[in-house]
DNA sequence: TAGGTTCGCAGACTATAGTCCGTAGATCAA
DNA sequence: TTGATCTACGGACTATAGTCTGCGAACCTA
């Protein structure tokens, strides 16, 4: 997308919150999730802190290994968005 | 994720199908969608042909400008997946 | 103290998302 | 034909997703 548009990365932040919440619920450590879903340990950390934007494939992988549907992950992400229903 | 795991990029392909379907339903050209959602014209083409993997932010942007929820876009994407309910 | 576990974080890297510019094929209307 | 519209597609680029290594803080237990 064009340069300098988004406030920051509120979508990434919201996703991070959602990911952390689900991971906690399931009872996995960042490292355990990373191992299972075949990601780097630090990448899960980056995601949860909203410092990385997952791709579609990544979303599907994470959701699968957390035992939730991608839609659920997205829906939870939206619930964490400052302005609900939009991009943020 | 680790190297050489996924069959190809069936998730991207499925998303491309979903995107094209919704865009057609809404009656937008690739270029019109690109302009509205602030993406490059050719990028929409790449997405629809499954040659690019959208990020979370991109998914939210596209959904918003197509008048559907991100969950709907994901759900439709899953319906296009070869093996439904998994990563593919 | 000491050792295990979980996580934050930084720097440097490779892979890929997303842009920009141009060309060409297909379709439709005049 | 010509011209307009829509899309596929190429190369080359910049921005960022995702990896790897390693250190340190916080917390627990002994």
PDB file of N, CA and C in Angstrom, chain B:
ATOM      1  N   UNK B   1       8.388 -19.459   8.383  1.00  0.00           N
ATOM      2  CA  UNK B   1       8.341 -20.905   8.597  1.00  0.00           C
ATOM      3  C   UNK B   1       9.533 -21.578   7.948  1.00  0.00           C
ATOM      4  N   UNK B   2       9.706 -22.831   8.208  1.00  0.00           N
ATOM      5  CA  UNK B   2      10.870 -23.533   7.692  1.00  0.00           C
ATOM      6  C   UNK B   2      10.807 -23.664   6.165  1.00  0.00           C
ATOM      7  N   UNK B   3      11.919 -24.062   5.604  1.00  0.00           N
ATOM      8  CA  UNK B   3      11.996 -24.127   4.148  1.00  0.00           C
ATOM      9  C   UNK B   3      11.325 -25.392   3.616  1.00  0.00           C
ATOM     10  N   UNK B   4      10.689 -25.238   2.462  1.00  0.00           N
ATOM     11  CA  UNK B   4      10.135 -26.362   1.729  1.00  0.00           C
ATOM     12  C   UNK B   4       9.191 -27.240   2.515  1.00  0.00           C
ATOM     13  N   UNK B   5       8.021 -26.738   2.790  1.00  0.00           N
ATOM     14  CA  UNK B   5       7.066 -27.540   3.548  1.00  0.00           C
ATOM     15  C   UNK B   5       5.747 -27.630   2.805  1.00  0.00           C
ATOM     16  N   UNK B   6       5.197 -26.490   2.460  1.00  0.00           N
ATOM     17  CA  UNK B   6       3.894 -26.431   1.847  1.00  0.00           C
ATOM     18  C   UNK B   6       3.931 -26.930   0.411  1.00  0.00           C
ATOM     19  N   UNK B   7       2.816 -27.570   0.017  1.00  0.00           N
ATOM     20  CA  UNK B   7       2.719 -28.096  -1.334  1.00  0.00           C
ATOM     21  C   UNK B   7       3.113 -27.033  -2.343  1.00  0.00           C
ATOM     22  N   UNK B   8       2.505 -25.862  -2.217  1.00  0.00           N
ATOM     23  CA  UNK B   8       2.905 -24.741  -3.043  1.00  0.00           C
ATOM     24  C   UNK B   8       2.480 -23.505  -2.296  1.00  0.00           C
ATOM     25  N   UNK B   9       1.318 -23.027  -2.638  1.00  0.00           N
ATOM     26  CA  UNK B   9       0.760 -21.866  -1.964  1.00  0.00           C
ATOM     27  C   UNK B   9      -0.739 -21.937  -2.132  1.00  0.00           C
ATOM     28  N   UNK B  10      -1.295 -23.087  -1.820  1.00  0.00           N
ATOM     29  CA  UNK B  10      -2.709 -23.291  -2.068  1.00  0.00           C
ATOM     30  C   UNK B  10      -3.557 -22.295  -1.298  1.00  0.00           C
ATOM     31  N   UNK B  11      -3.063 -21.821  -0.165  1.00  0.00           N
ATOM     32  CA  UNK B  11      -3.812 -20.828   0.591  1.00  0.00           C
ATOM     33  C   UNK B  11      -3.896 -19.538  -0.211  1.00  0.00           C
ATOM     34  N   UNK B  12      -2.785 -19.166  -0.815  1.00  0.00           N
ATOM     35  CA  UNK B  12      -2.756 -17.966  -1.647  1.00  0.00           C
ATOM     36  C   UNK B  12      -3.685 -18.126  -2.846  1.00  0.00           C
ATOM     37  N   UNK B  13      -3.648 -19.300  -3.453  1.00  0.00           N
ATOM     38  CA  UNK B  13      -4.515 -19.574  -4.589  1.00  0.00           C
ATOM     39  C   UNK B  13      -5.987 -19.488  -4.193  1.00  0.00           C
ATOM     40  N   UNK B  14      -6.299 -20.095  -3.066  1.00  0.00           N
ATOM     41  CA  UNK B  14      -7.677 -20.053  -2.577  1.00  0.00           C
ATOM     42  C   UNK B  14      -8.103 -18.621  -2.284  1.00  0.00           C
ATOM     43  N   UNK B  15      -7.214 -17.864  -1.678  1.00  0.00           N
ATOM     44  CA  UNK B  15      -7.538 -16.463  -1.398  1.00  0.00           C
ATOM     45  C   UNK B  15      -7.776 -15.706  -2.700  1.00  0.00           C
ATOM     46  N   UNK B  16      -6.955 -15.993  -3.702  1.00  0.00           N
ATOM     47  CA  UNK B  16      -7.113 -15.346  -4.989  1.00  0.00           C
ATOM     48  C   UNK B  16      -8.486 -15.608  -5.578  1.00  0.00           C
ATOM     49  N   UNK B  17      -8.921 -16.835  -5.478  1.00  0.00           N
ATOM     50  CA  UNK B  17     -10.255 -17.182  -5.971  1.00  0.00           C
ATOM     51  C   UNK B  17     -11.334 -16.433  -5.198  1.00  0.00           C
ATOM     52  N   UNK B  18     -11.171 -16.400  -3.900  1.00  0.00           N
ATOM     53  CA  UNK B  18     -12.148 -15.716  -3.054  1.00  0.00           C
ATOM     54  C   UNK B  18     -12.195 -14.227  -3.387  1.00  0.00           C
ATOM     55  N   UNK B  19     -11.028 -13.644  -3.510  1.00  0.00           N
ATOM     56  CA  UNK B  19     -10.950 -12.213  -3.820  1.00  0.00           C
ATOM     57  C   UNK B  19     -11.637 -11.907  -5.143  1.00  0.00           C
ATOM     58  N   UNK B  20     -11.312 -12.707  -6.142  1.00  0.00           N
ATOM     59  CA  UNK B  20     -11.883 -12.487  -7.461  1.00  0.00           C
ATOM     60  C   UNK B  20     -13.402 -12.632  -7.438  1.00  0.00           C
ATOM     61  N   UNK B  21     -13.857 -13.620  -6.704  1.00  0.00           N
ATOM     62  CA  UNK B  21     -15.303 -13.855  -6.601  1.00  0.00           C
ATOM     63  C   UNK B  21     -16.002 -12.650  -5.969  1.00  0.00           C
ATOM     64  N   UNK B  22     -15.490 -12.199  -4.844  1.00  0.00           N
ATOM     65  CA  UNK B  22     -16.122 -11.079  -4.145  1.00  0.00           C
ATOM     66  C   UNK B  22     -16.035  -9.808  -4.987  1.00  0.00           C
ATOM     67  N   UNK B  23     -14.883  -9.578  -5.573  1.00  0.00           N
ATOM     68  CA  UNK B  23     -14.716  -8.387  -6.400  1.00  0.00           C
ATOM     69  C   UNK B  23     -15.710  -8.384  -7.556  1.00  0.00           C
ATOM     70  N   UNK B  24     -15.876  -9.542  -8.186  1.00  0.00           N
ATOM     71  CA  UNK B  24     -16.840  -9.642  -9.271  1.00  0.00           C
ATOM     72  C   UNK B  24     -18.257  -9.378  -8.796  1.00  0.00           C
ATOM     73  N   UNK B  25     -18.589  -9.931  -7.638  1.00  0.00           N
ATOM     74  CA  UNK B  25     -19.912  -9.755  -7.047  1.00  0.00           C
ATOM     75  C   UNK B  25     -20.190  -8.282  -6.804  1.00  0.00           C
ATOM     76  N   UNK B  26     -19.185  -7.588  -6.299  1.00  0.00           N
ATOM     77  CA  UNK B  26     -19.323  -6.172  -5.973  1.00  0.00           C
ATOM     78  C   UNK B  26     -19.308  -5.317  -7.242  1.00  0.00           C
ATOM     79  N   UNK B  27     -18.710  -5.850  -8.301  1.00  0.00           N
ATOM     80  CA  UNK B  27     -18.683  -5.116  -9.561  1.00  0.00           C
ATOM     81  C   UNK B  27     -17.585  -4.091  -9.673  1.00  0.00           C
ATOM     82  N   UNK B  28     -16.435  -4.425  -9.115  1.00  0.00           N
ATOM     83  CA  UNK B  28     -15.278  -3.530  -9.229  1.00  0.00           C
ATOM     84  C   UNK B  28     -14.251  -4.146 -10.168  1.00  0.00           C
ATOM     85  N   UNK B  29     -13.533  -3.292 -10.902  1.00  0.00           N
ATOM     86  CA  UNK B  29     -12.410  -3.802 -11.675  1.00  0.00           C
ATOM     87  C   UNK B  29     -11.206  -3.907 -10.744  1.00  0.00           C
ATOM     88  N   UNK B  30     -10.197  -4.625 -11.179  1.00  0.00           N
ATOM     89  CA  UNK B  30      -8.976  -4.743 -10.371  1.00  0.00           C
ATOM     90  C   UNK B  30      -8.425  -3.356 -10.076  1.00  0.00           C
ATOM     91  N   UNK B  31      -8.431  -2.523 -11.098  1.00  0.00           N
ATOM     92  CA  UNK B  31      -7.865  -1.185 -10.947  1.00  0.00           C
ATOM     93  C   UNK B  31      -8.696  -0.334  -9.987  1.00  0.00           C
ATOM     94  N   UNK B  32     -10.016  -0.450 -10.097  1.00  0.00           N
ATOM     95  CA  UNK B  32     -10.886   0.330  -9.217  1.00  0.00           C
ATOM     96  C   UNK B  32     -10.668  -0.077  -7.757  1.00  0.00           C
ATOM     97  N   UNK B  33     -10.586  -1.385  -7.531  1.00  0.00           N
ATOM     98  CA  UNK B  33     -10.332  -1.868  -6.173  1.00  0.00           C
ATOM     99  C   UNK B  33      -8.978  -1.380  -5.678  1.00  0.00           C
ATOM    100  N   UNK B  34      -7.994  -1.450  -6.557  1.00  0.00           N
ATOM    101  CA  UNK B  34      -6.645  -0.995  -6.201  1.00  0.00           C
ATOM    102  C   UNK B  34      -6.661   0.470  -5.797  1.00  0.00           C
ATOM    103  N   UNK B  35      -7.357   1.283  -6.562  1.00  0.00           N
ATOM    104  CA  UNK B  35      -7.427   2.710  -6.265  1.00  0.00           C
ATOM    105  C   UNK B  35      -8.105   2.951  -4.926  1.00  0.00           C
ATOM    106  N   UNK B  36      -9.256   2.313  -4.748  1.00  0.00           N
ATOM    107  CA  UNK B  36     -10.027   2.499  -3.522  1.00  0.00           C
ATOM    108  C   UNK B  36      -9.266   2.046  -2.285  1.00  0.00           C
ATOM    109  N   UNK B  37      -8.673   0.874  -2.401  1.00  0.00           N
ATOM    110  CA  UNK B  37      -8.013   0.293  -1.227  1.00  0.00           C
ATOM    111  C   UNK B  37      -6.561   0.726  -1.114  1.00  0.00           C
ATOM    112  N   UNK B  38      -6.136   1.544  -2.061  1.00  0.00           N
ATOM    113  CA  UNK B  38      -4.785   2.097  -2.036  1.00  0.00           C
ATOM    114  C   UNK B  38      -3.697   1.035  -2.180  1.00  0.00           C
ATOM    115  N   UNK B  39      -3.861   0.243  -3.238  1.00  0.00           N
ATOM    116  CA  UNK B  39      -2.838  -0.734  -3.593  1.00  0.00           C
ATOM    117  C   UNK B  39      -2.432  -0.516  -5.035  1.00  0.00           C
ATOM    118  N   UNK B  40      -1.412  -1.227  -5.426  1.00  0.00           N
ATOM    119  CA  UNK B  40      -0.988  -1.128  -6.807  1.00  0.00           C
ATOM    120  C   UNK B  40      -1.906  -1.981  -7.675  1.00  0.00           C
ATOM    121  N   UNK B  41      -2.145  -1.488  -8.878  1.00  0.00           N
ATOM    122  CA  UNK B  41      -3.007  -2.171  -9.833  1.00  0.00           C
ATOM    123  C   UNK B  41      -2.566  -3.619 -10.046  1.00  0.00           C
ATOM    124  N   UNK B  42      -1.279  -3.800 -10.249  1.00  0.00           N
ATOM    125  CA  UNK B  42      -0.771  -5.138 -10.577  1.00  0.00           C
ATOM    126  C   UNK B  42      -0.778  -6.083  -9.374  1.00  0.00           C
ATOM    127  N   UNK B  43      -0.803  -5.484  -8.204  1.00  0.00           N
ATOM    128  CA  UNK B  43      -0.780  -6.321  -7.002  1.00  0.00           C
ATOM    129  C   UNK B  43      -2.088  -7.095  -6.827  1.00  0.00           C
ATOM    130  N   UNK B  44      -3.187  -6.442  -7.153  1.00  0.00           N
ATOM    131  CA  UNK B  44      -4.480  -7.122  -7.100  1.00  0.00           C
ATOM    132  C   UNK B  44      -4.462  -8.318  -8.059  1.00  0.00           C
ATOM    133  N   UNK B  45      -3.882  -8.095  -9.220  1.00  0.00           N
ATOM    134  CA  UNK B  45      -3.754  -9.168 -10.208  1.00  0.00           C
ATOM    135  C   UNK B  45      -2.919 -10.316  -9.648  1.00  0.00           C
ATOM    136  N   UNK B  46      -1.795  -9.974  -9.023  1.00  0.00           N
ATOM    137  CA  UNK B  46      -0.932 -10.993  -8.432  1.00  0.00           C
ATOM    138  C   UNK B  46      -1.680 -11.789  -7.361  1.00  0.00           C
ATOM    139  N   UNK B  47      -2.419 -11.083  -6.532  1.00  0.00           N
ATOM    140  CA  UNK B  47      -3.182 -11.744  -5.471  1.00  0.00           C
ATOM    141  C   UNK B  47      -4.187 -12.719  -6.062  1.00  0.00           C
ATOM    142  N   UNK B  48      -4.946 -12.251  -7.050  1.00  0.00           N
ATOM    143  CA  UNK B  48      -5.998 -13.091  -7.621  1.00  0.00           C
ATOM    144  C   UNK B  48      -5.432 -14.323  -8.320  1.00  0.00           C
ATOM    145  N   UNK B  49      -4.206 -14.214  -8.805  1.00  0.00           N
ATOM    146  CA  UNK B  49      -3.576 -15.360  -9.441  1.00  0.00           C
ATOM    147  C   UNK B  49      -2.804 -16.210  -8.431  1.00  0.00           C
ATOM    148  N   UNK B  50      -2.914 -15.857  -7.166  1.00  0.00           N
ATOM    149  CA  UNK B  50      -2.277 -16.648  -6.121  1.00  0.00           C
ATOM    150  C   UNK B  50      -0.773 -16.549  -6.079  1.00  0.00           C
ATOM    151  N   UNK B  51      -0.251 -15.456  -6.615  1.00  0.00           N
ATOM    152  CA  UNK B  51       1.198 -15.311  -6.655  1.00  0.00           C
ATOM    153  C   UNK B  51       1.737 -14.416  -5.549  1.00  0.00           C
ATOM    154  N   UNK B  52       0.838 -13.931  -4.732  1.00  0.00           N
ATOM    155  CA  UNK B  52       1.251 -13.183  -3.551  1.00  0.00           C
ATOM    156  C   UNK B  52       0.406 -13.593  -2.365  1.00  0.00           C
ATOM    157  N   UNK B  53       1.005 -13.524  -1.196  1.00  0.00           N
ATOM    158  CA  UNK B  53       0.382 -13.887   0.064  1.00  0.00           C
ATOM    159  C   UNK B  53       0.036 -12.601   0.803  1.00  0.00           C
ATOM    160  N   UNK B  54      -1.241 -12.256   0.967  1.00  0.00           N
ATOM    161  CA  UNK B  54      -1.556 -10.985   1.629  1.00  0.00           C
ATOM    162  C   UNK B  54      -1.210 -11.036   3.116  1.00  0.00           C
ATOM    163  N   UNK B  55      -0.861  -9.898   3.671  1.00  0.00           N
ATOM    164  CA  UNK B  55      -0.661  -9.824   5.115  1.00  0.00           C
ATOM    165  C   UNK B  55      -2.011  -9.536   5.777  1.00  0.00           C
ATOM    166  N   UNK B  56      -2.035  -9.647   7.097  1.00  0.00           N
ATOM    167  CA  UNK B  56      -3.261  -9.398   7.848  1.00  0.00           C
ATOM    168  C   UNK B  56      -3.847  -8.023   7.529  1.00  0.00           C
ATOM    169  N   UNK B  57      -3.000  -7.021   7.552  1.00  0.00           N
ATOM    170  CA  UNK B  57      -3.427  -5.649   7.266  1.00  0.00           C
ATOM    171  C   UNK B  57      -4.083  -5.566   5.890  1.00  0.00           C
ATOM    172  N   UNK B  58      -3.444  -6.188   4.911  1.00  0.00           N
ATOM    173  CA  UNK B  58      -3.956  -6.187   3.544  1.00  0.00           C
ATOM    174  C   UNK B  58      -5.331  -6.849   3.473  1.00  0.00           C
ATOM    175  N   UNK B  59      -5.477  -7.953   4.181  1.00  0.00           N
ATOM    176  CA  UNK B  59      -6.760  -8.651   4.218  1.00  0.00           C
ATOM    177  C   UNK B  59      -7.857  -7.722   4.757  1.00  0.00           C
ATOM    178  N   UNK B  60      -7.544  -7.025   5.844  1.00  0.00           N
ATOM    179  CA  UNK B  60      -8.510  -6.099   6.439  1.00  0.00           C
ATOM    180  C   UNK B  60      -8.858  -4.963   5.486  1.00  0.00           C
ATOM    181  N   UNK B  61      -7.856  -4.412   4.822  1.00  0.00           N
ATOM    182  CA  UNK B  61      -8.081  -3.320   3.877  1.00  0.00           C
ATOM    183  C   UNK B  61      -8.999  -3.758   2.748  1.00  0.00           C
ATOM    184  N   UNK B  62      -8.644  -4.885   2.135  1.00  0.00           N
ATOM    185  CA  UNK B  62      -9.406  -5.375   0.992  1.00  0.00           C
ATOM    186  C   UNK B  62     -10.844  -5.679   1.388  1.00  0.00           C
ATOM    187  N   UNK B  63     -11.001  -6.360   2.516  1.00  0.00           N
ATOM    188  CA  UNK B  63     -12.344  -6.701   2.977  1.00  0.00           C
ATOM    189  C   UNK B  63     -13.175  -5.440   3.177  1.00  0.00           C
ATOM    190  N   UNK B  64     -12.574  -4.461   3.822  1.00  0.00           N
ATOM    191  CA  UNK B  64     -13.295  -3.213   4.107  1.00  0.00           C
ATOM    192  C   UNK B  64     -13.779  -2.560   2.819  1.00  0.00           C
ATOM    193  N   UNK B  65     -12.903  -2.497   1.832  1.00  0.00           N
ATOM    194  CA  UNK B  65     -13.262  -1.819   0.596  1.00  0.00           C
ATOM    195  C   UNK B  65     -14.136  -2.673  -0.315  1.00  0.00           C
ATOM    196  N   UNK B  66     -14.263  -3.933   0.003  1.00  0.00           N
ATOM    197  CA  UNK B  66     -15.152  -4.806  -0.763  1.00  0.00           C
ATOM    198  C   UNK B  66     -16.512  -4.916  -0.084  1.00  0.00           C
ATOM    199  N   UNK B  67     -16.614  -4.355   1.104  1.00  0.00           N
ATOM    200  CA  UNK B  67     -17.878  -4.377   1.810  1.00  0.00           C
ATOM    201  C   UNK B  67     -18.200  -5.704   2.469  1.00  0.00           C
ATOM    202  N   UNK B  68     -17.153  -6.481   2.747  1.00  0.00           N
ATOM    203  CA  UNK B  68     -17.358  -7.726   3.482  1.00  0.00           C
ATOM    204  C   UNK B  68     -16.458  -7.729   4.712  1.00  0.00           C
ATOM    205  N   UNK B  69     -16.748  -8.617   5.639  1.00  0.00           N
ATOM    206  CA  UNK B  69     -15.891  -8.714   6.814  1.00  0.00           C
ATOM    207  C   UNK B  69     -14.676  -9.572   6.483  1.00  0.00           C
ATOM    208  N   UNK B  70     -13.579  -9.346   7.181  1.00  0.00           N
ATOM    209  CA  UNK B  70     -12.400 -10.196   6.984  1.00  0.00           C
ATOM    210  C   UNK B  70     -12.739 -11.671   7.198  1.00  0.00           C
ATOM    211  N   UNK B  71     -13.587 -11.949   8.179  1.00  0.00           N
ATOM    212  CA  UNK B  71     -13.975 -13.335   8.436  1.00  0.00           C
ATOM    213  C   UNK B  71     -14.638 -13.955   7.207  1.00  0.00           C
ATOM    214  N   UNK B  72     -15.477 -13.156   6.544  1.00  0.00           N
ATOM    215  CA  UNK B  72     -16.141 -13.662   5.350  1.00  0.00           C
ATOM    216  C   UNK B  72     -15.131 -14.012   4.267  1.00  0.00           C
ATOM    217  N   UNK B  73     -14.145 -13.141   4.139  1.00  0.00           N
ATOM    218  CA  UNK B  73     -13.114 -13.364   3.127  1.00  0.00           C
ATOM    219  C   UNK B  73     -12.329 -14.632   3.446  1.00  0.00           C
ATOM    220  N   UNK B  74     -12.015 -14.817   4.722  1.00  0.00           N
ATOM    221  CA  UNK B  74     -11.284 -16.013   5.154  1.00  0.00           C
ATOM    222  C   UNK B  74     -12.138 -17.266   4.954  1.00  0.00           C
ATOM    223  N   UNK B  75     -13.394 -17.127   5.323  1.00  0.00           N
ATOM    224  CA  UNK B  75     -14.293 -18.268   5.196  1.00  0.00           C
ATOM    225  C   UNK B  75     -14.429 -18.700   3.741  1.00  0.00           C
ATOM    226  N   UNK B  76     -14.586 -17.718   2.875  1.00  0.00           N
ATOM    227  CA  UNK B  76     -14.689 -18.017   1.451  1.00  0.00           C
ATOM    228  C   UNK B  76     -13.385 -18.631   0.943  1.00  0.00           C
ATOM    229  N   UNK B  77     -12.286 -18.121   1.448  1.00  0.00           N
ATOM    230  CA  UNK B  77     -10.977 -18.669   1.094  1.00  0.00           C
ATOM    231  C   UNK B  77     -10.910 -20.145   1.451  1.00  0.00           C
ATOM    232  N   UNK B  78     -11.373 -20.482   2.654  1.00  0.00           N
ATOM    233  CA  UNK B  78     -11.341 -21.879   3.084  1.00  0.00           C
ATOM    234  C   UNK B  78     -12.187 -22.750   2.197  1.00  0.00           C
ATOM    235  N   UNK B  79     -13.285 -22.196   1.695  1.00  0.00           N
ATOM    236  CA  UNK B  79     -14.157 -22.990   0.836  1.00  0.00           C
ATOM    237  C   UNK B  79     -13.487 -23.317  -0.497  1.00  0.00           C
ATOM    238  N   UNK B  80     -12.461 -22.563  -0.810  1.00  0.00           N
ATOM    239  CA  UNK B  80     -11.728 -22.812  -2.054  1.00  0.00           C
ATOM    240  C   UNK B  80     -10.513 -23.713  -1.840  1.00  0.00           C
ATOM    241  N   UNK B  81     -10.225 -24.036  -0.588  1.00  0.00           N
ATOM    242  CA  UNK B  81      -9.063 -24.865  -0.304  1.00  0.00           C
ATOM    243  C   UNK B  81      -9.306 -26.306  -0.739  1.00  0.00           C
ATOM    244  N   UNK B  82      -8.287 -26.938  -1.323  1.00  0.00           N
ATOM    245  CA  UNK B  82      -8.384 -28.335  -1.759  1.00  0.00           C
ATOM    246  C   UNK B  82      -8.864 -29.244  -0.621  1.00  0.00           C
ATOM    247  N   UNK B  83      -8.107 -29.247   0.492  1.00  0.00           N
ATOM    248  CA  UNK B  83      -8.535 -29.996   1.664  1.00  0.00           C
ATOM    249  C   UNK B  83      -9.122 -29.016   2.650  1.00  0.00           C
ATOM    250  N   UNK B  84     -10.464 -29.117   2.832  1.00  0.00           N
ATOM    251  CA  UNK B  84     -11.135 -28.116   3.639  1.00  0.00           C
ATOM    252  C   UNK B  84     -10.864 -28.290   5.126  1.00  0.00           C
ATOM    253  N   UNK B  85     -10.670 -27.169   5.803  1.00  0.00           N
ATOM    254  CA  UNK B  85     -10.523 -27.167   7.246  1.00  0.00           C
ATOM    255  C   UNK B  85      -9.082 -27.199   7.717  1.00  0.00           C
ATOM    256  N   UNK B  86      -8.155 -27.426   6.804  1.00  0.00           N
ATOM    257  CA  UNK B  86      -6.759 -27.425   7.199  1.00  0.00           C
ATOM    258  C   UNK B  86      -6.005 -26.358   6.422  1.00  0.00           C
ATOM    259  N   UNK B  87      -4.689 -26.464   6.483  1.00  0.00           N
ATOM    260  CA  UNK B  87      -3.847 -25.477   5.820  1.00  0.00           C
ATOM    261  C   UNK B  87      -3.729 -25.786   4.329  1.00  0.00           C
ATOM    262  N   UNK B  88      -3.987 -27.009   3.965  1.00  0.00           N
ATOM    263  CA  UNK B  88      -3.944 -27.379   2.557  1.00  0.00           C
ATOM    264  C   UNK B  88      -2.729 -28.201   2.267  1.00  0.00           C
TER     265      UNK B  88
END
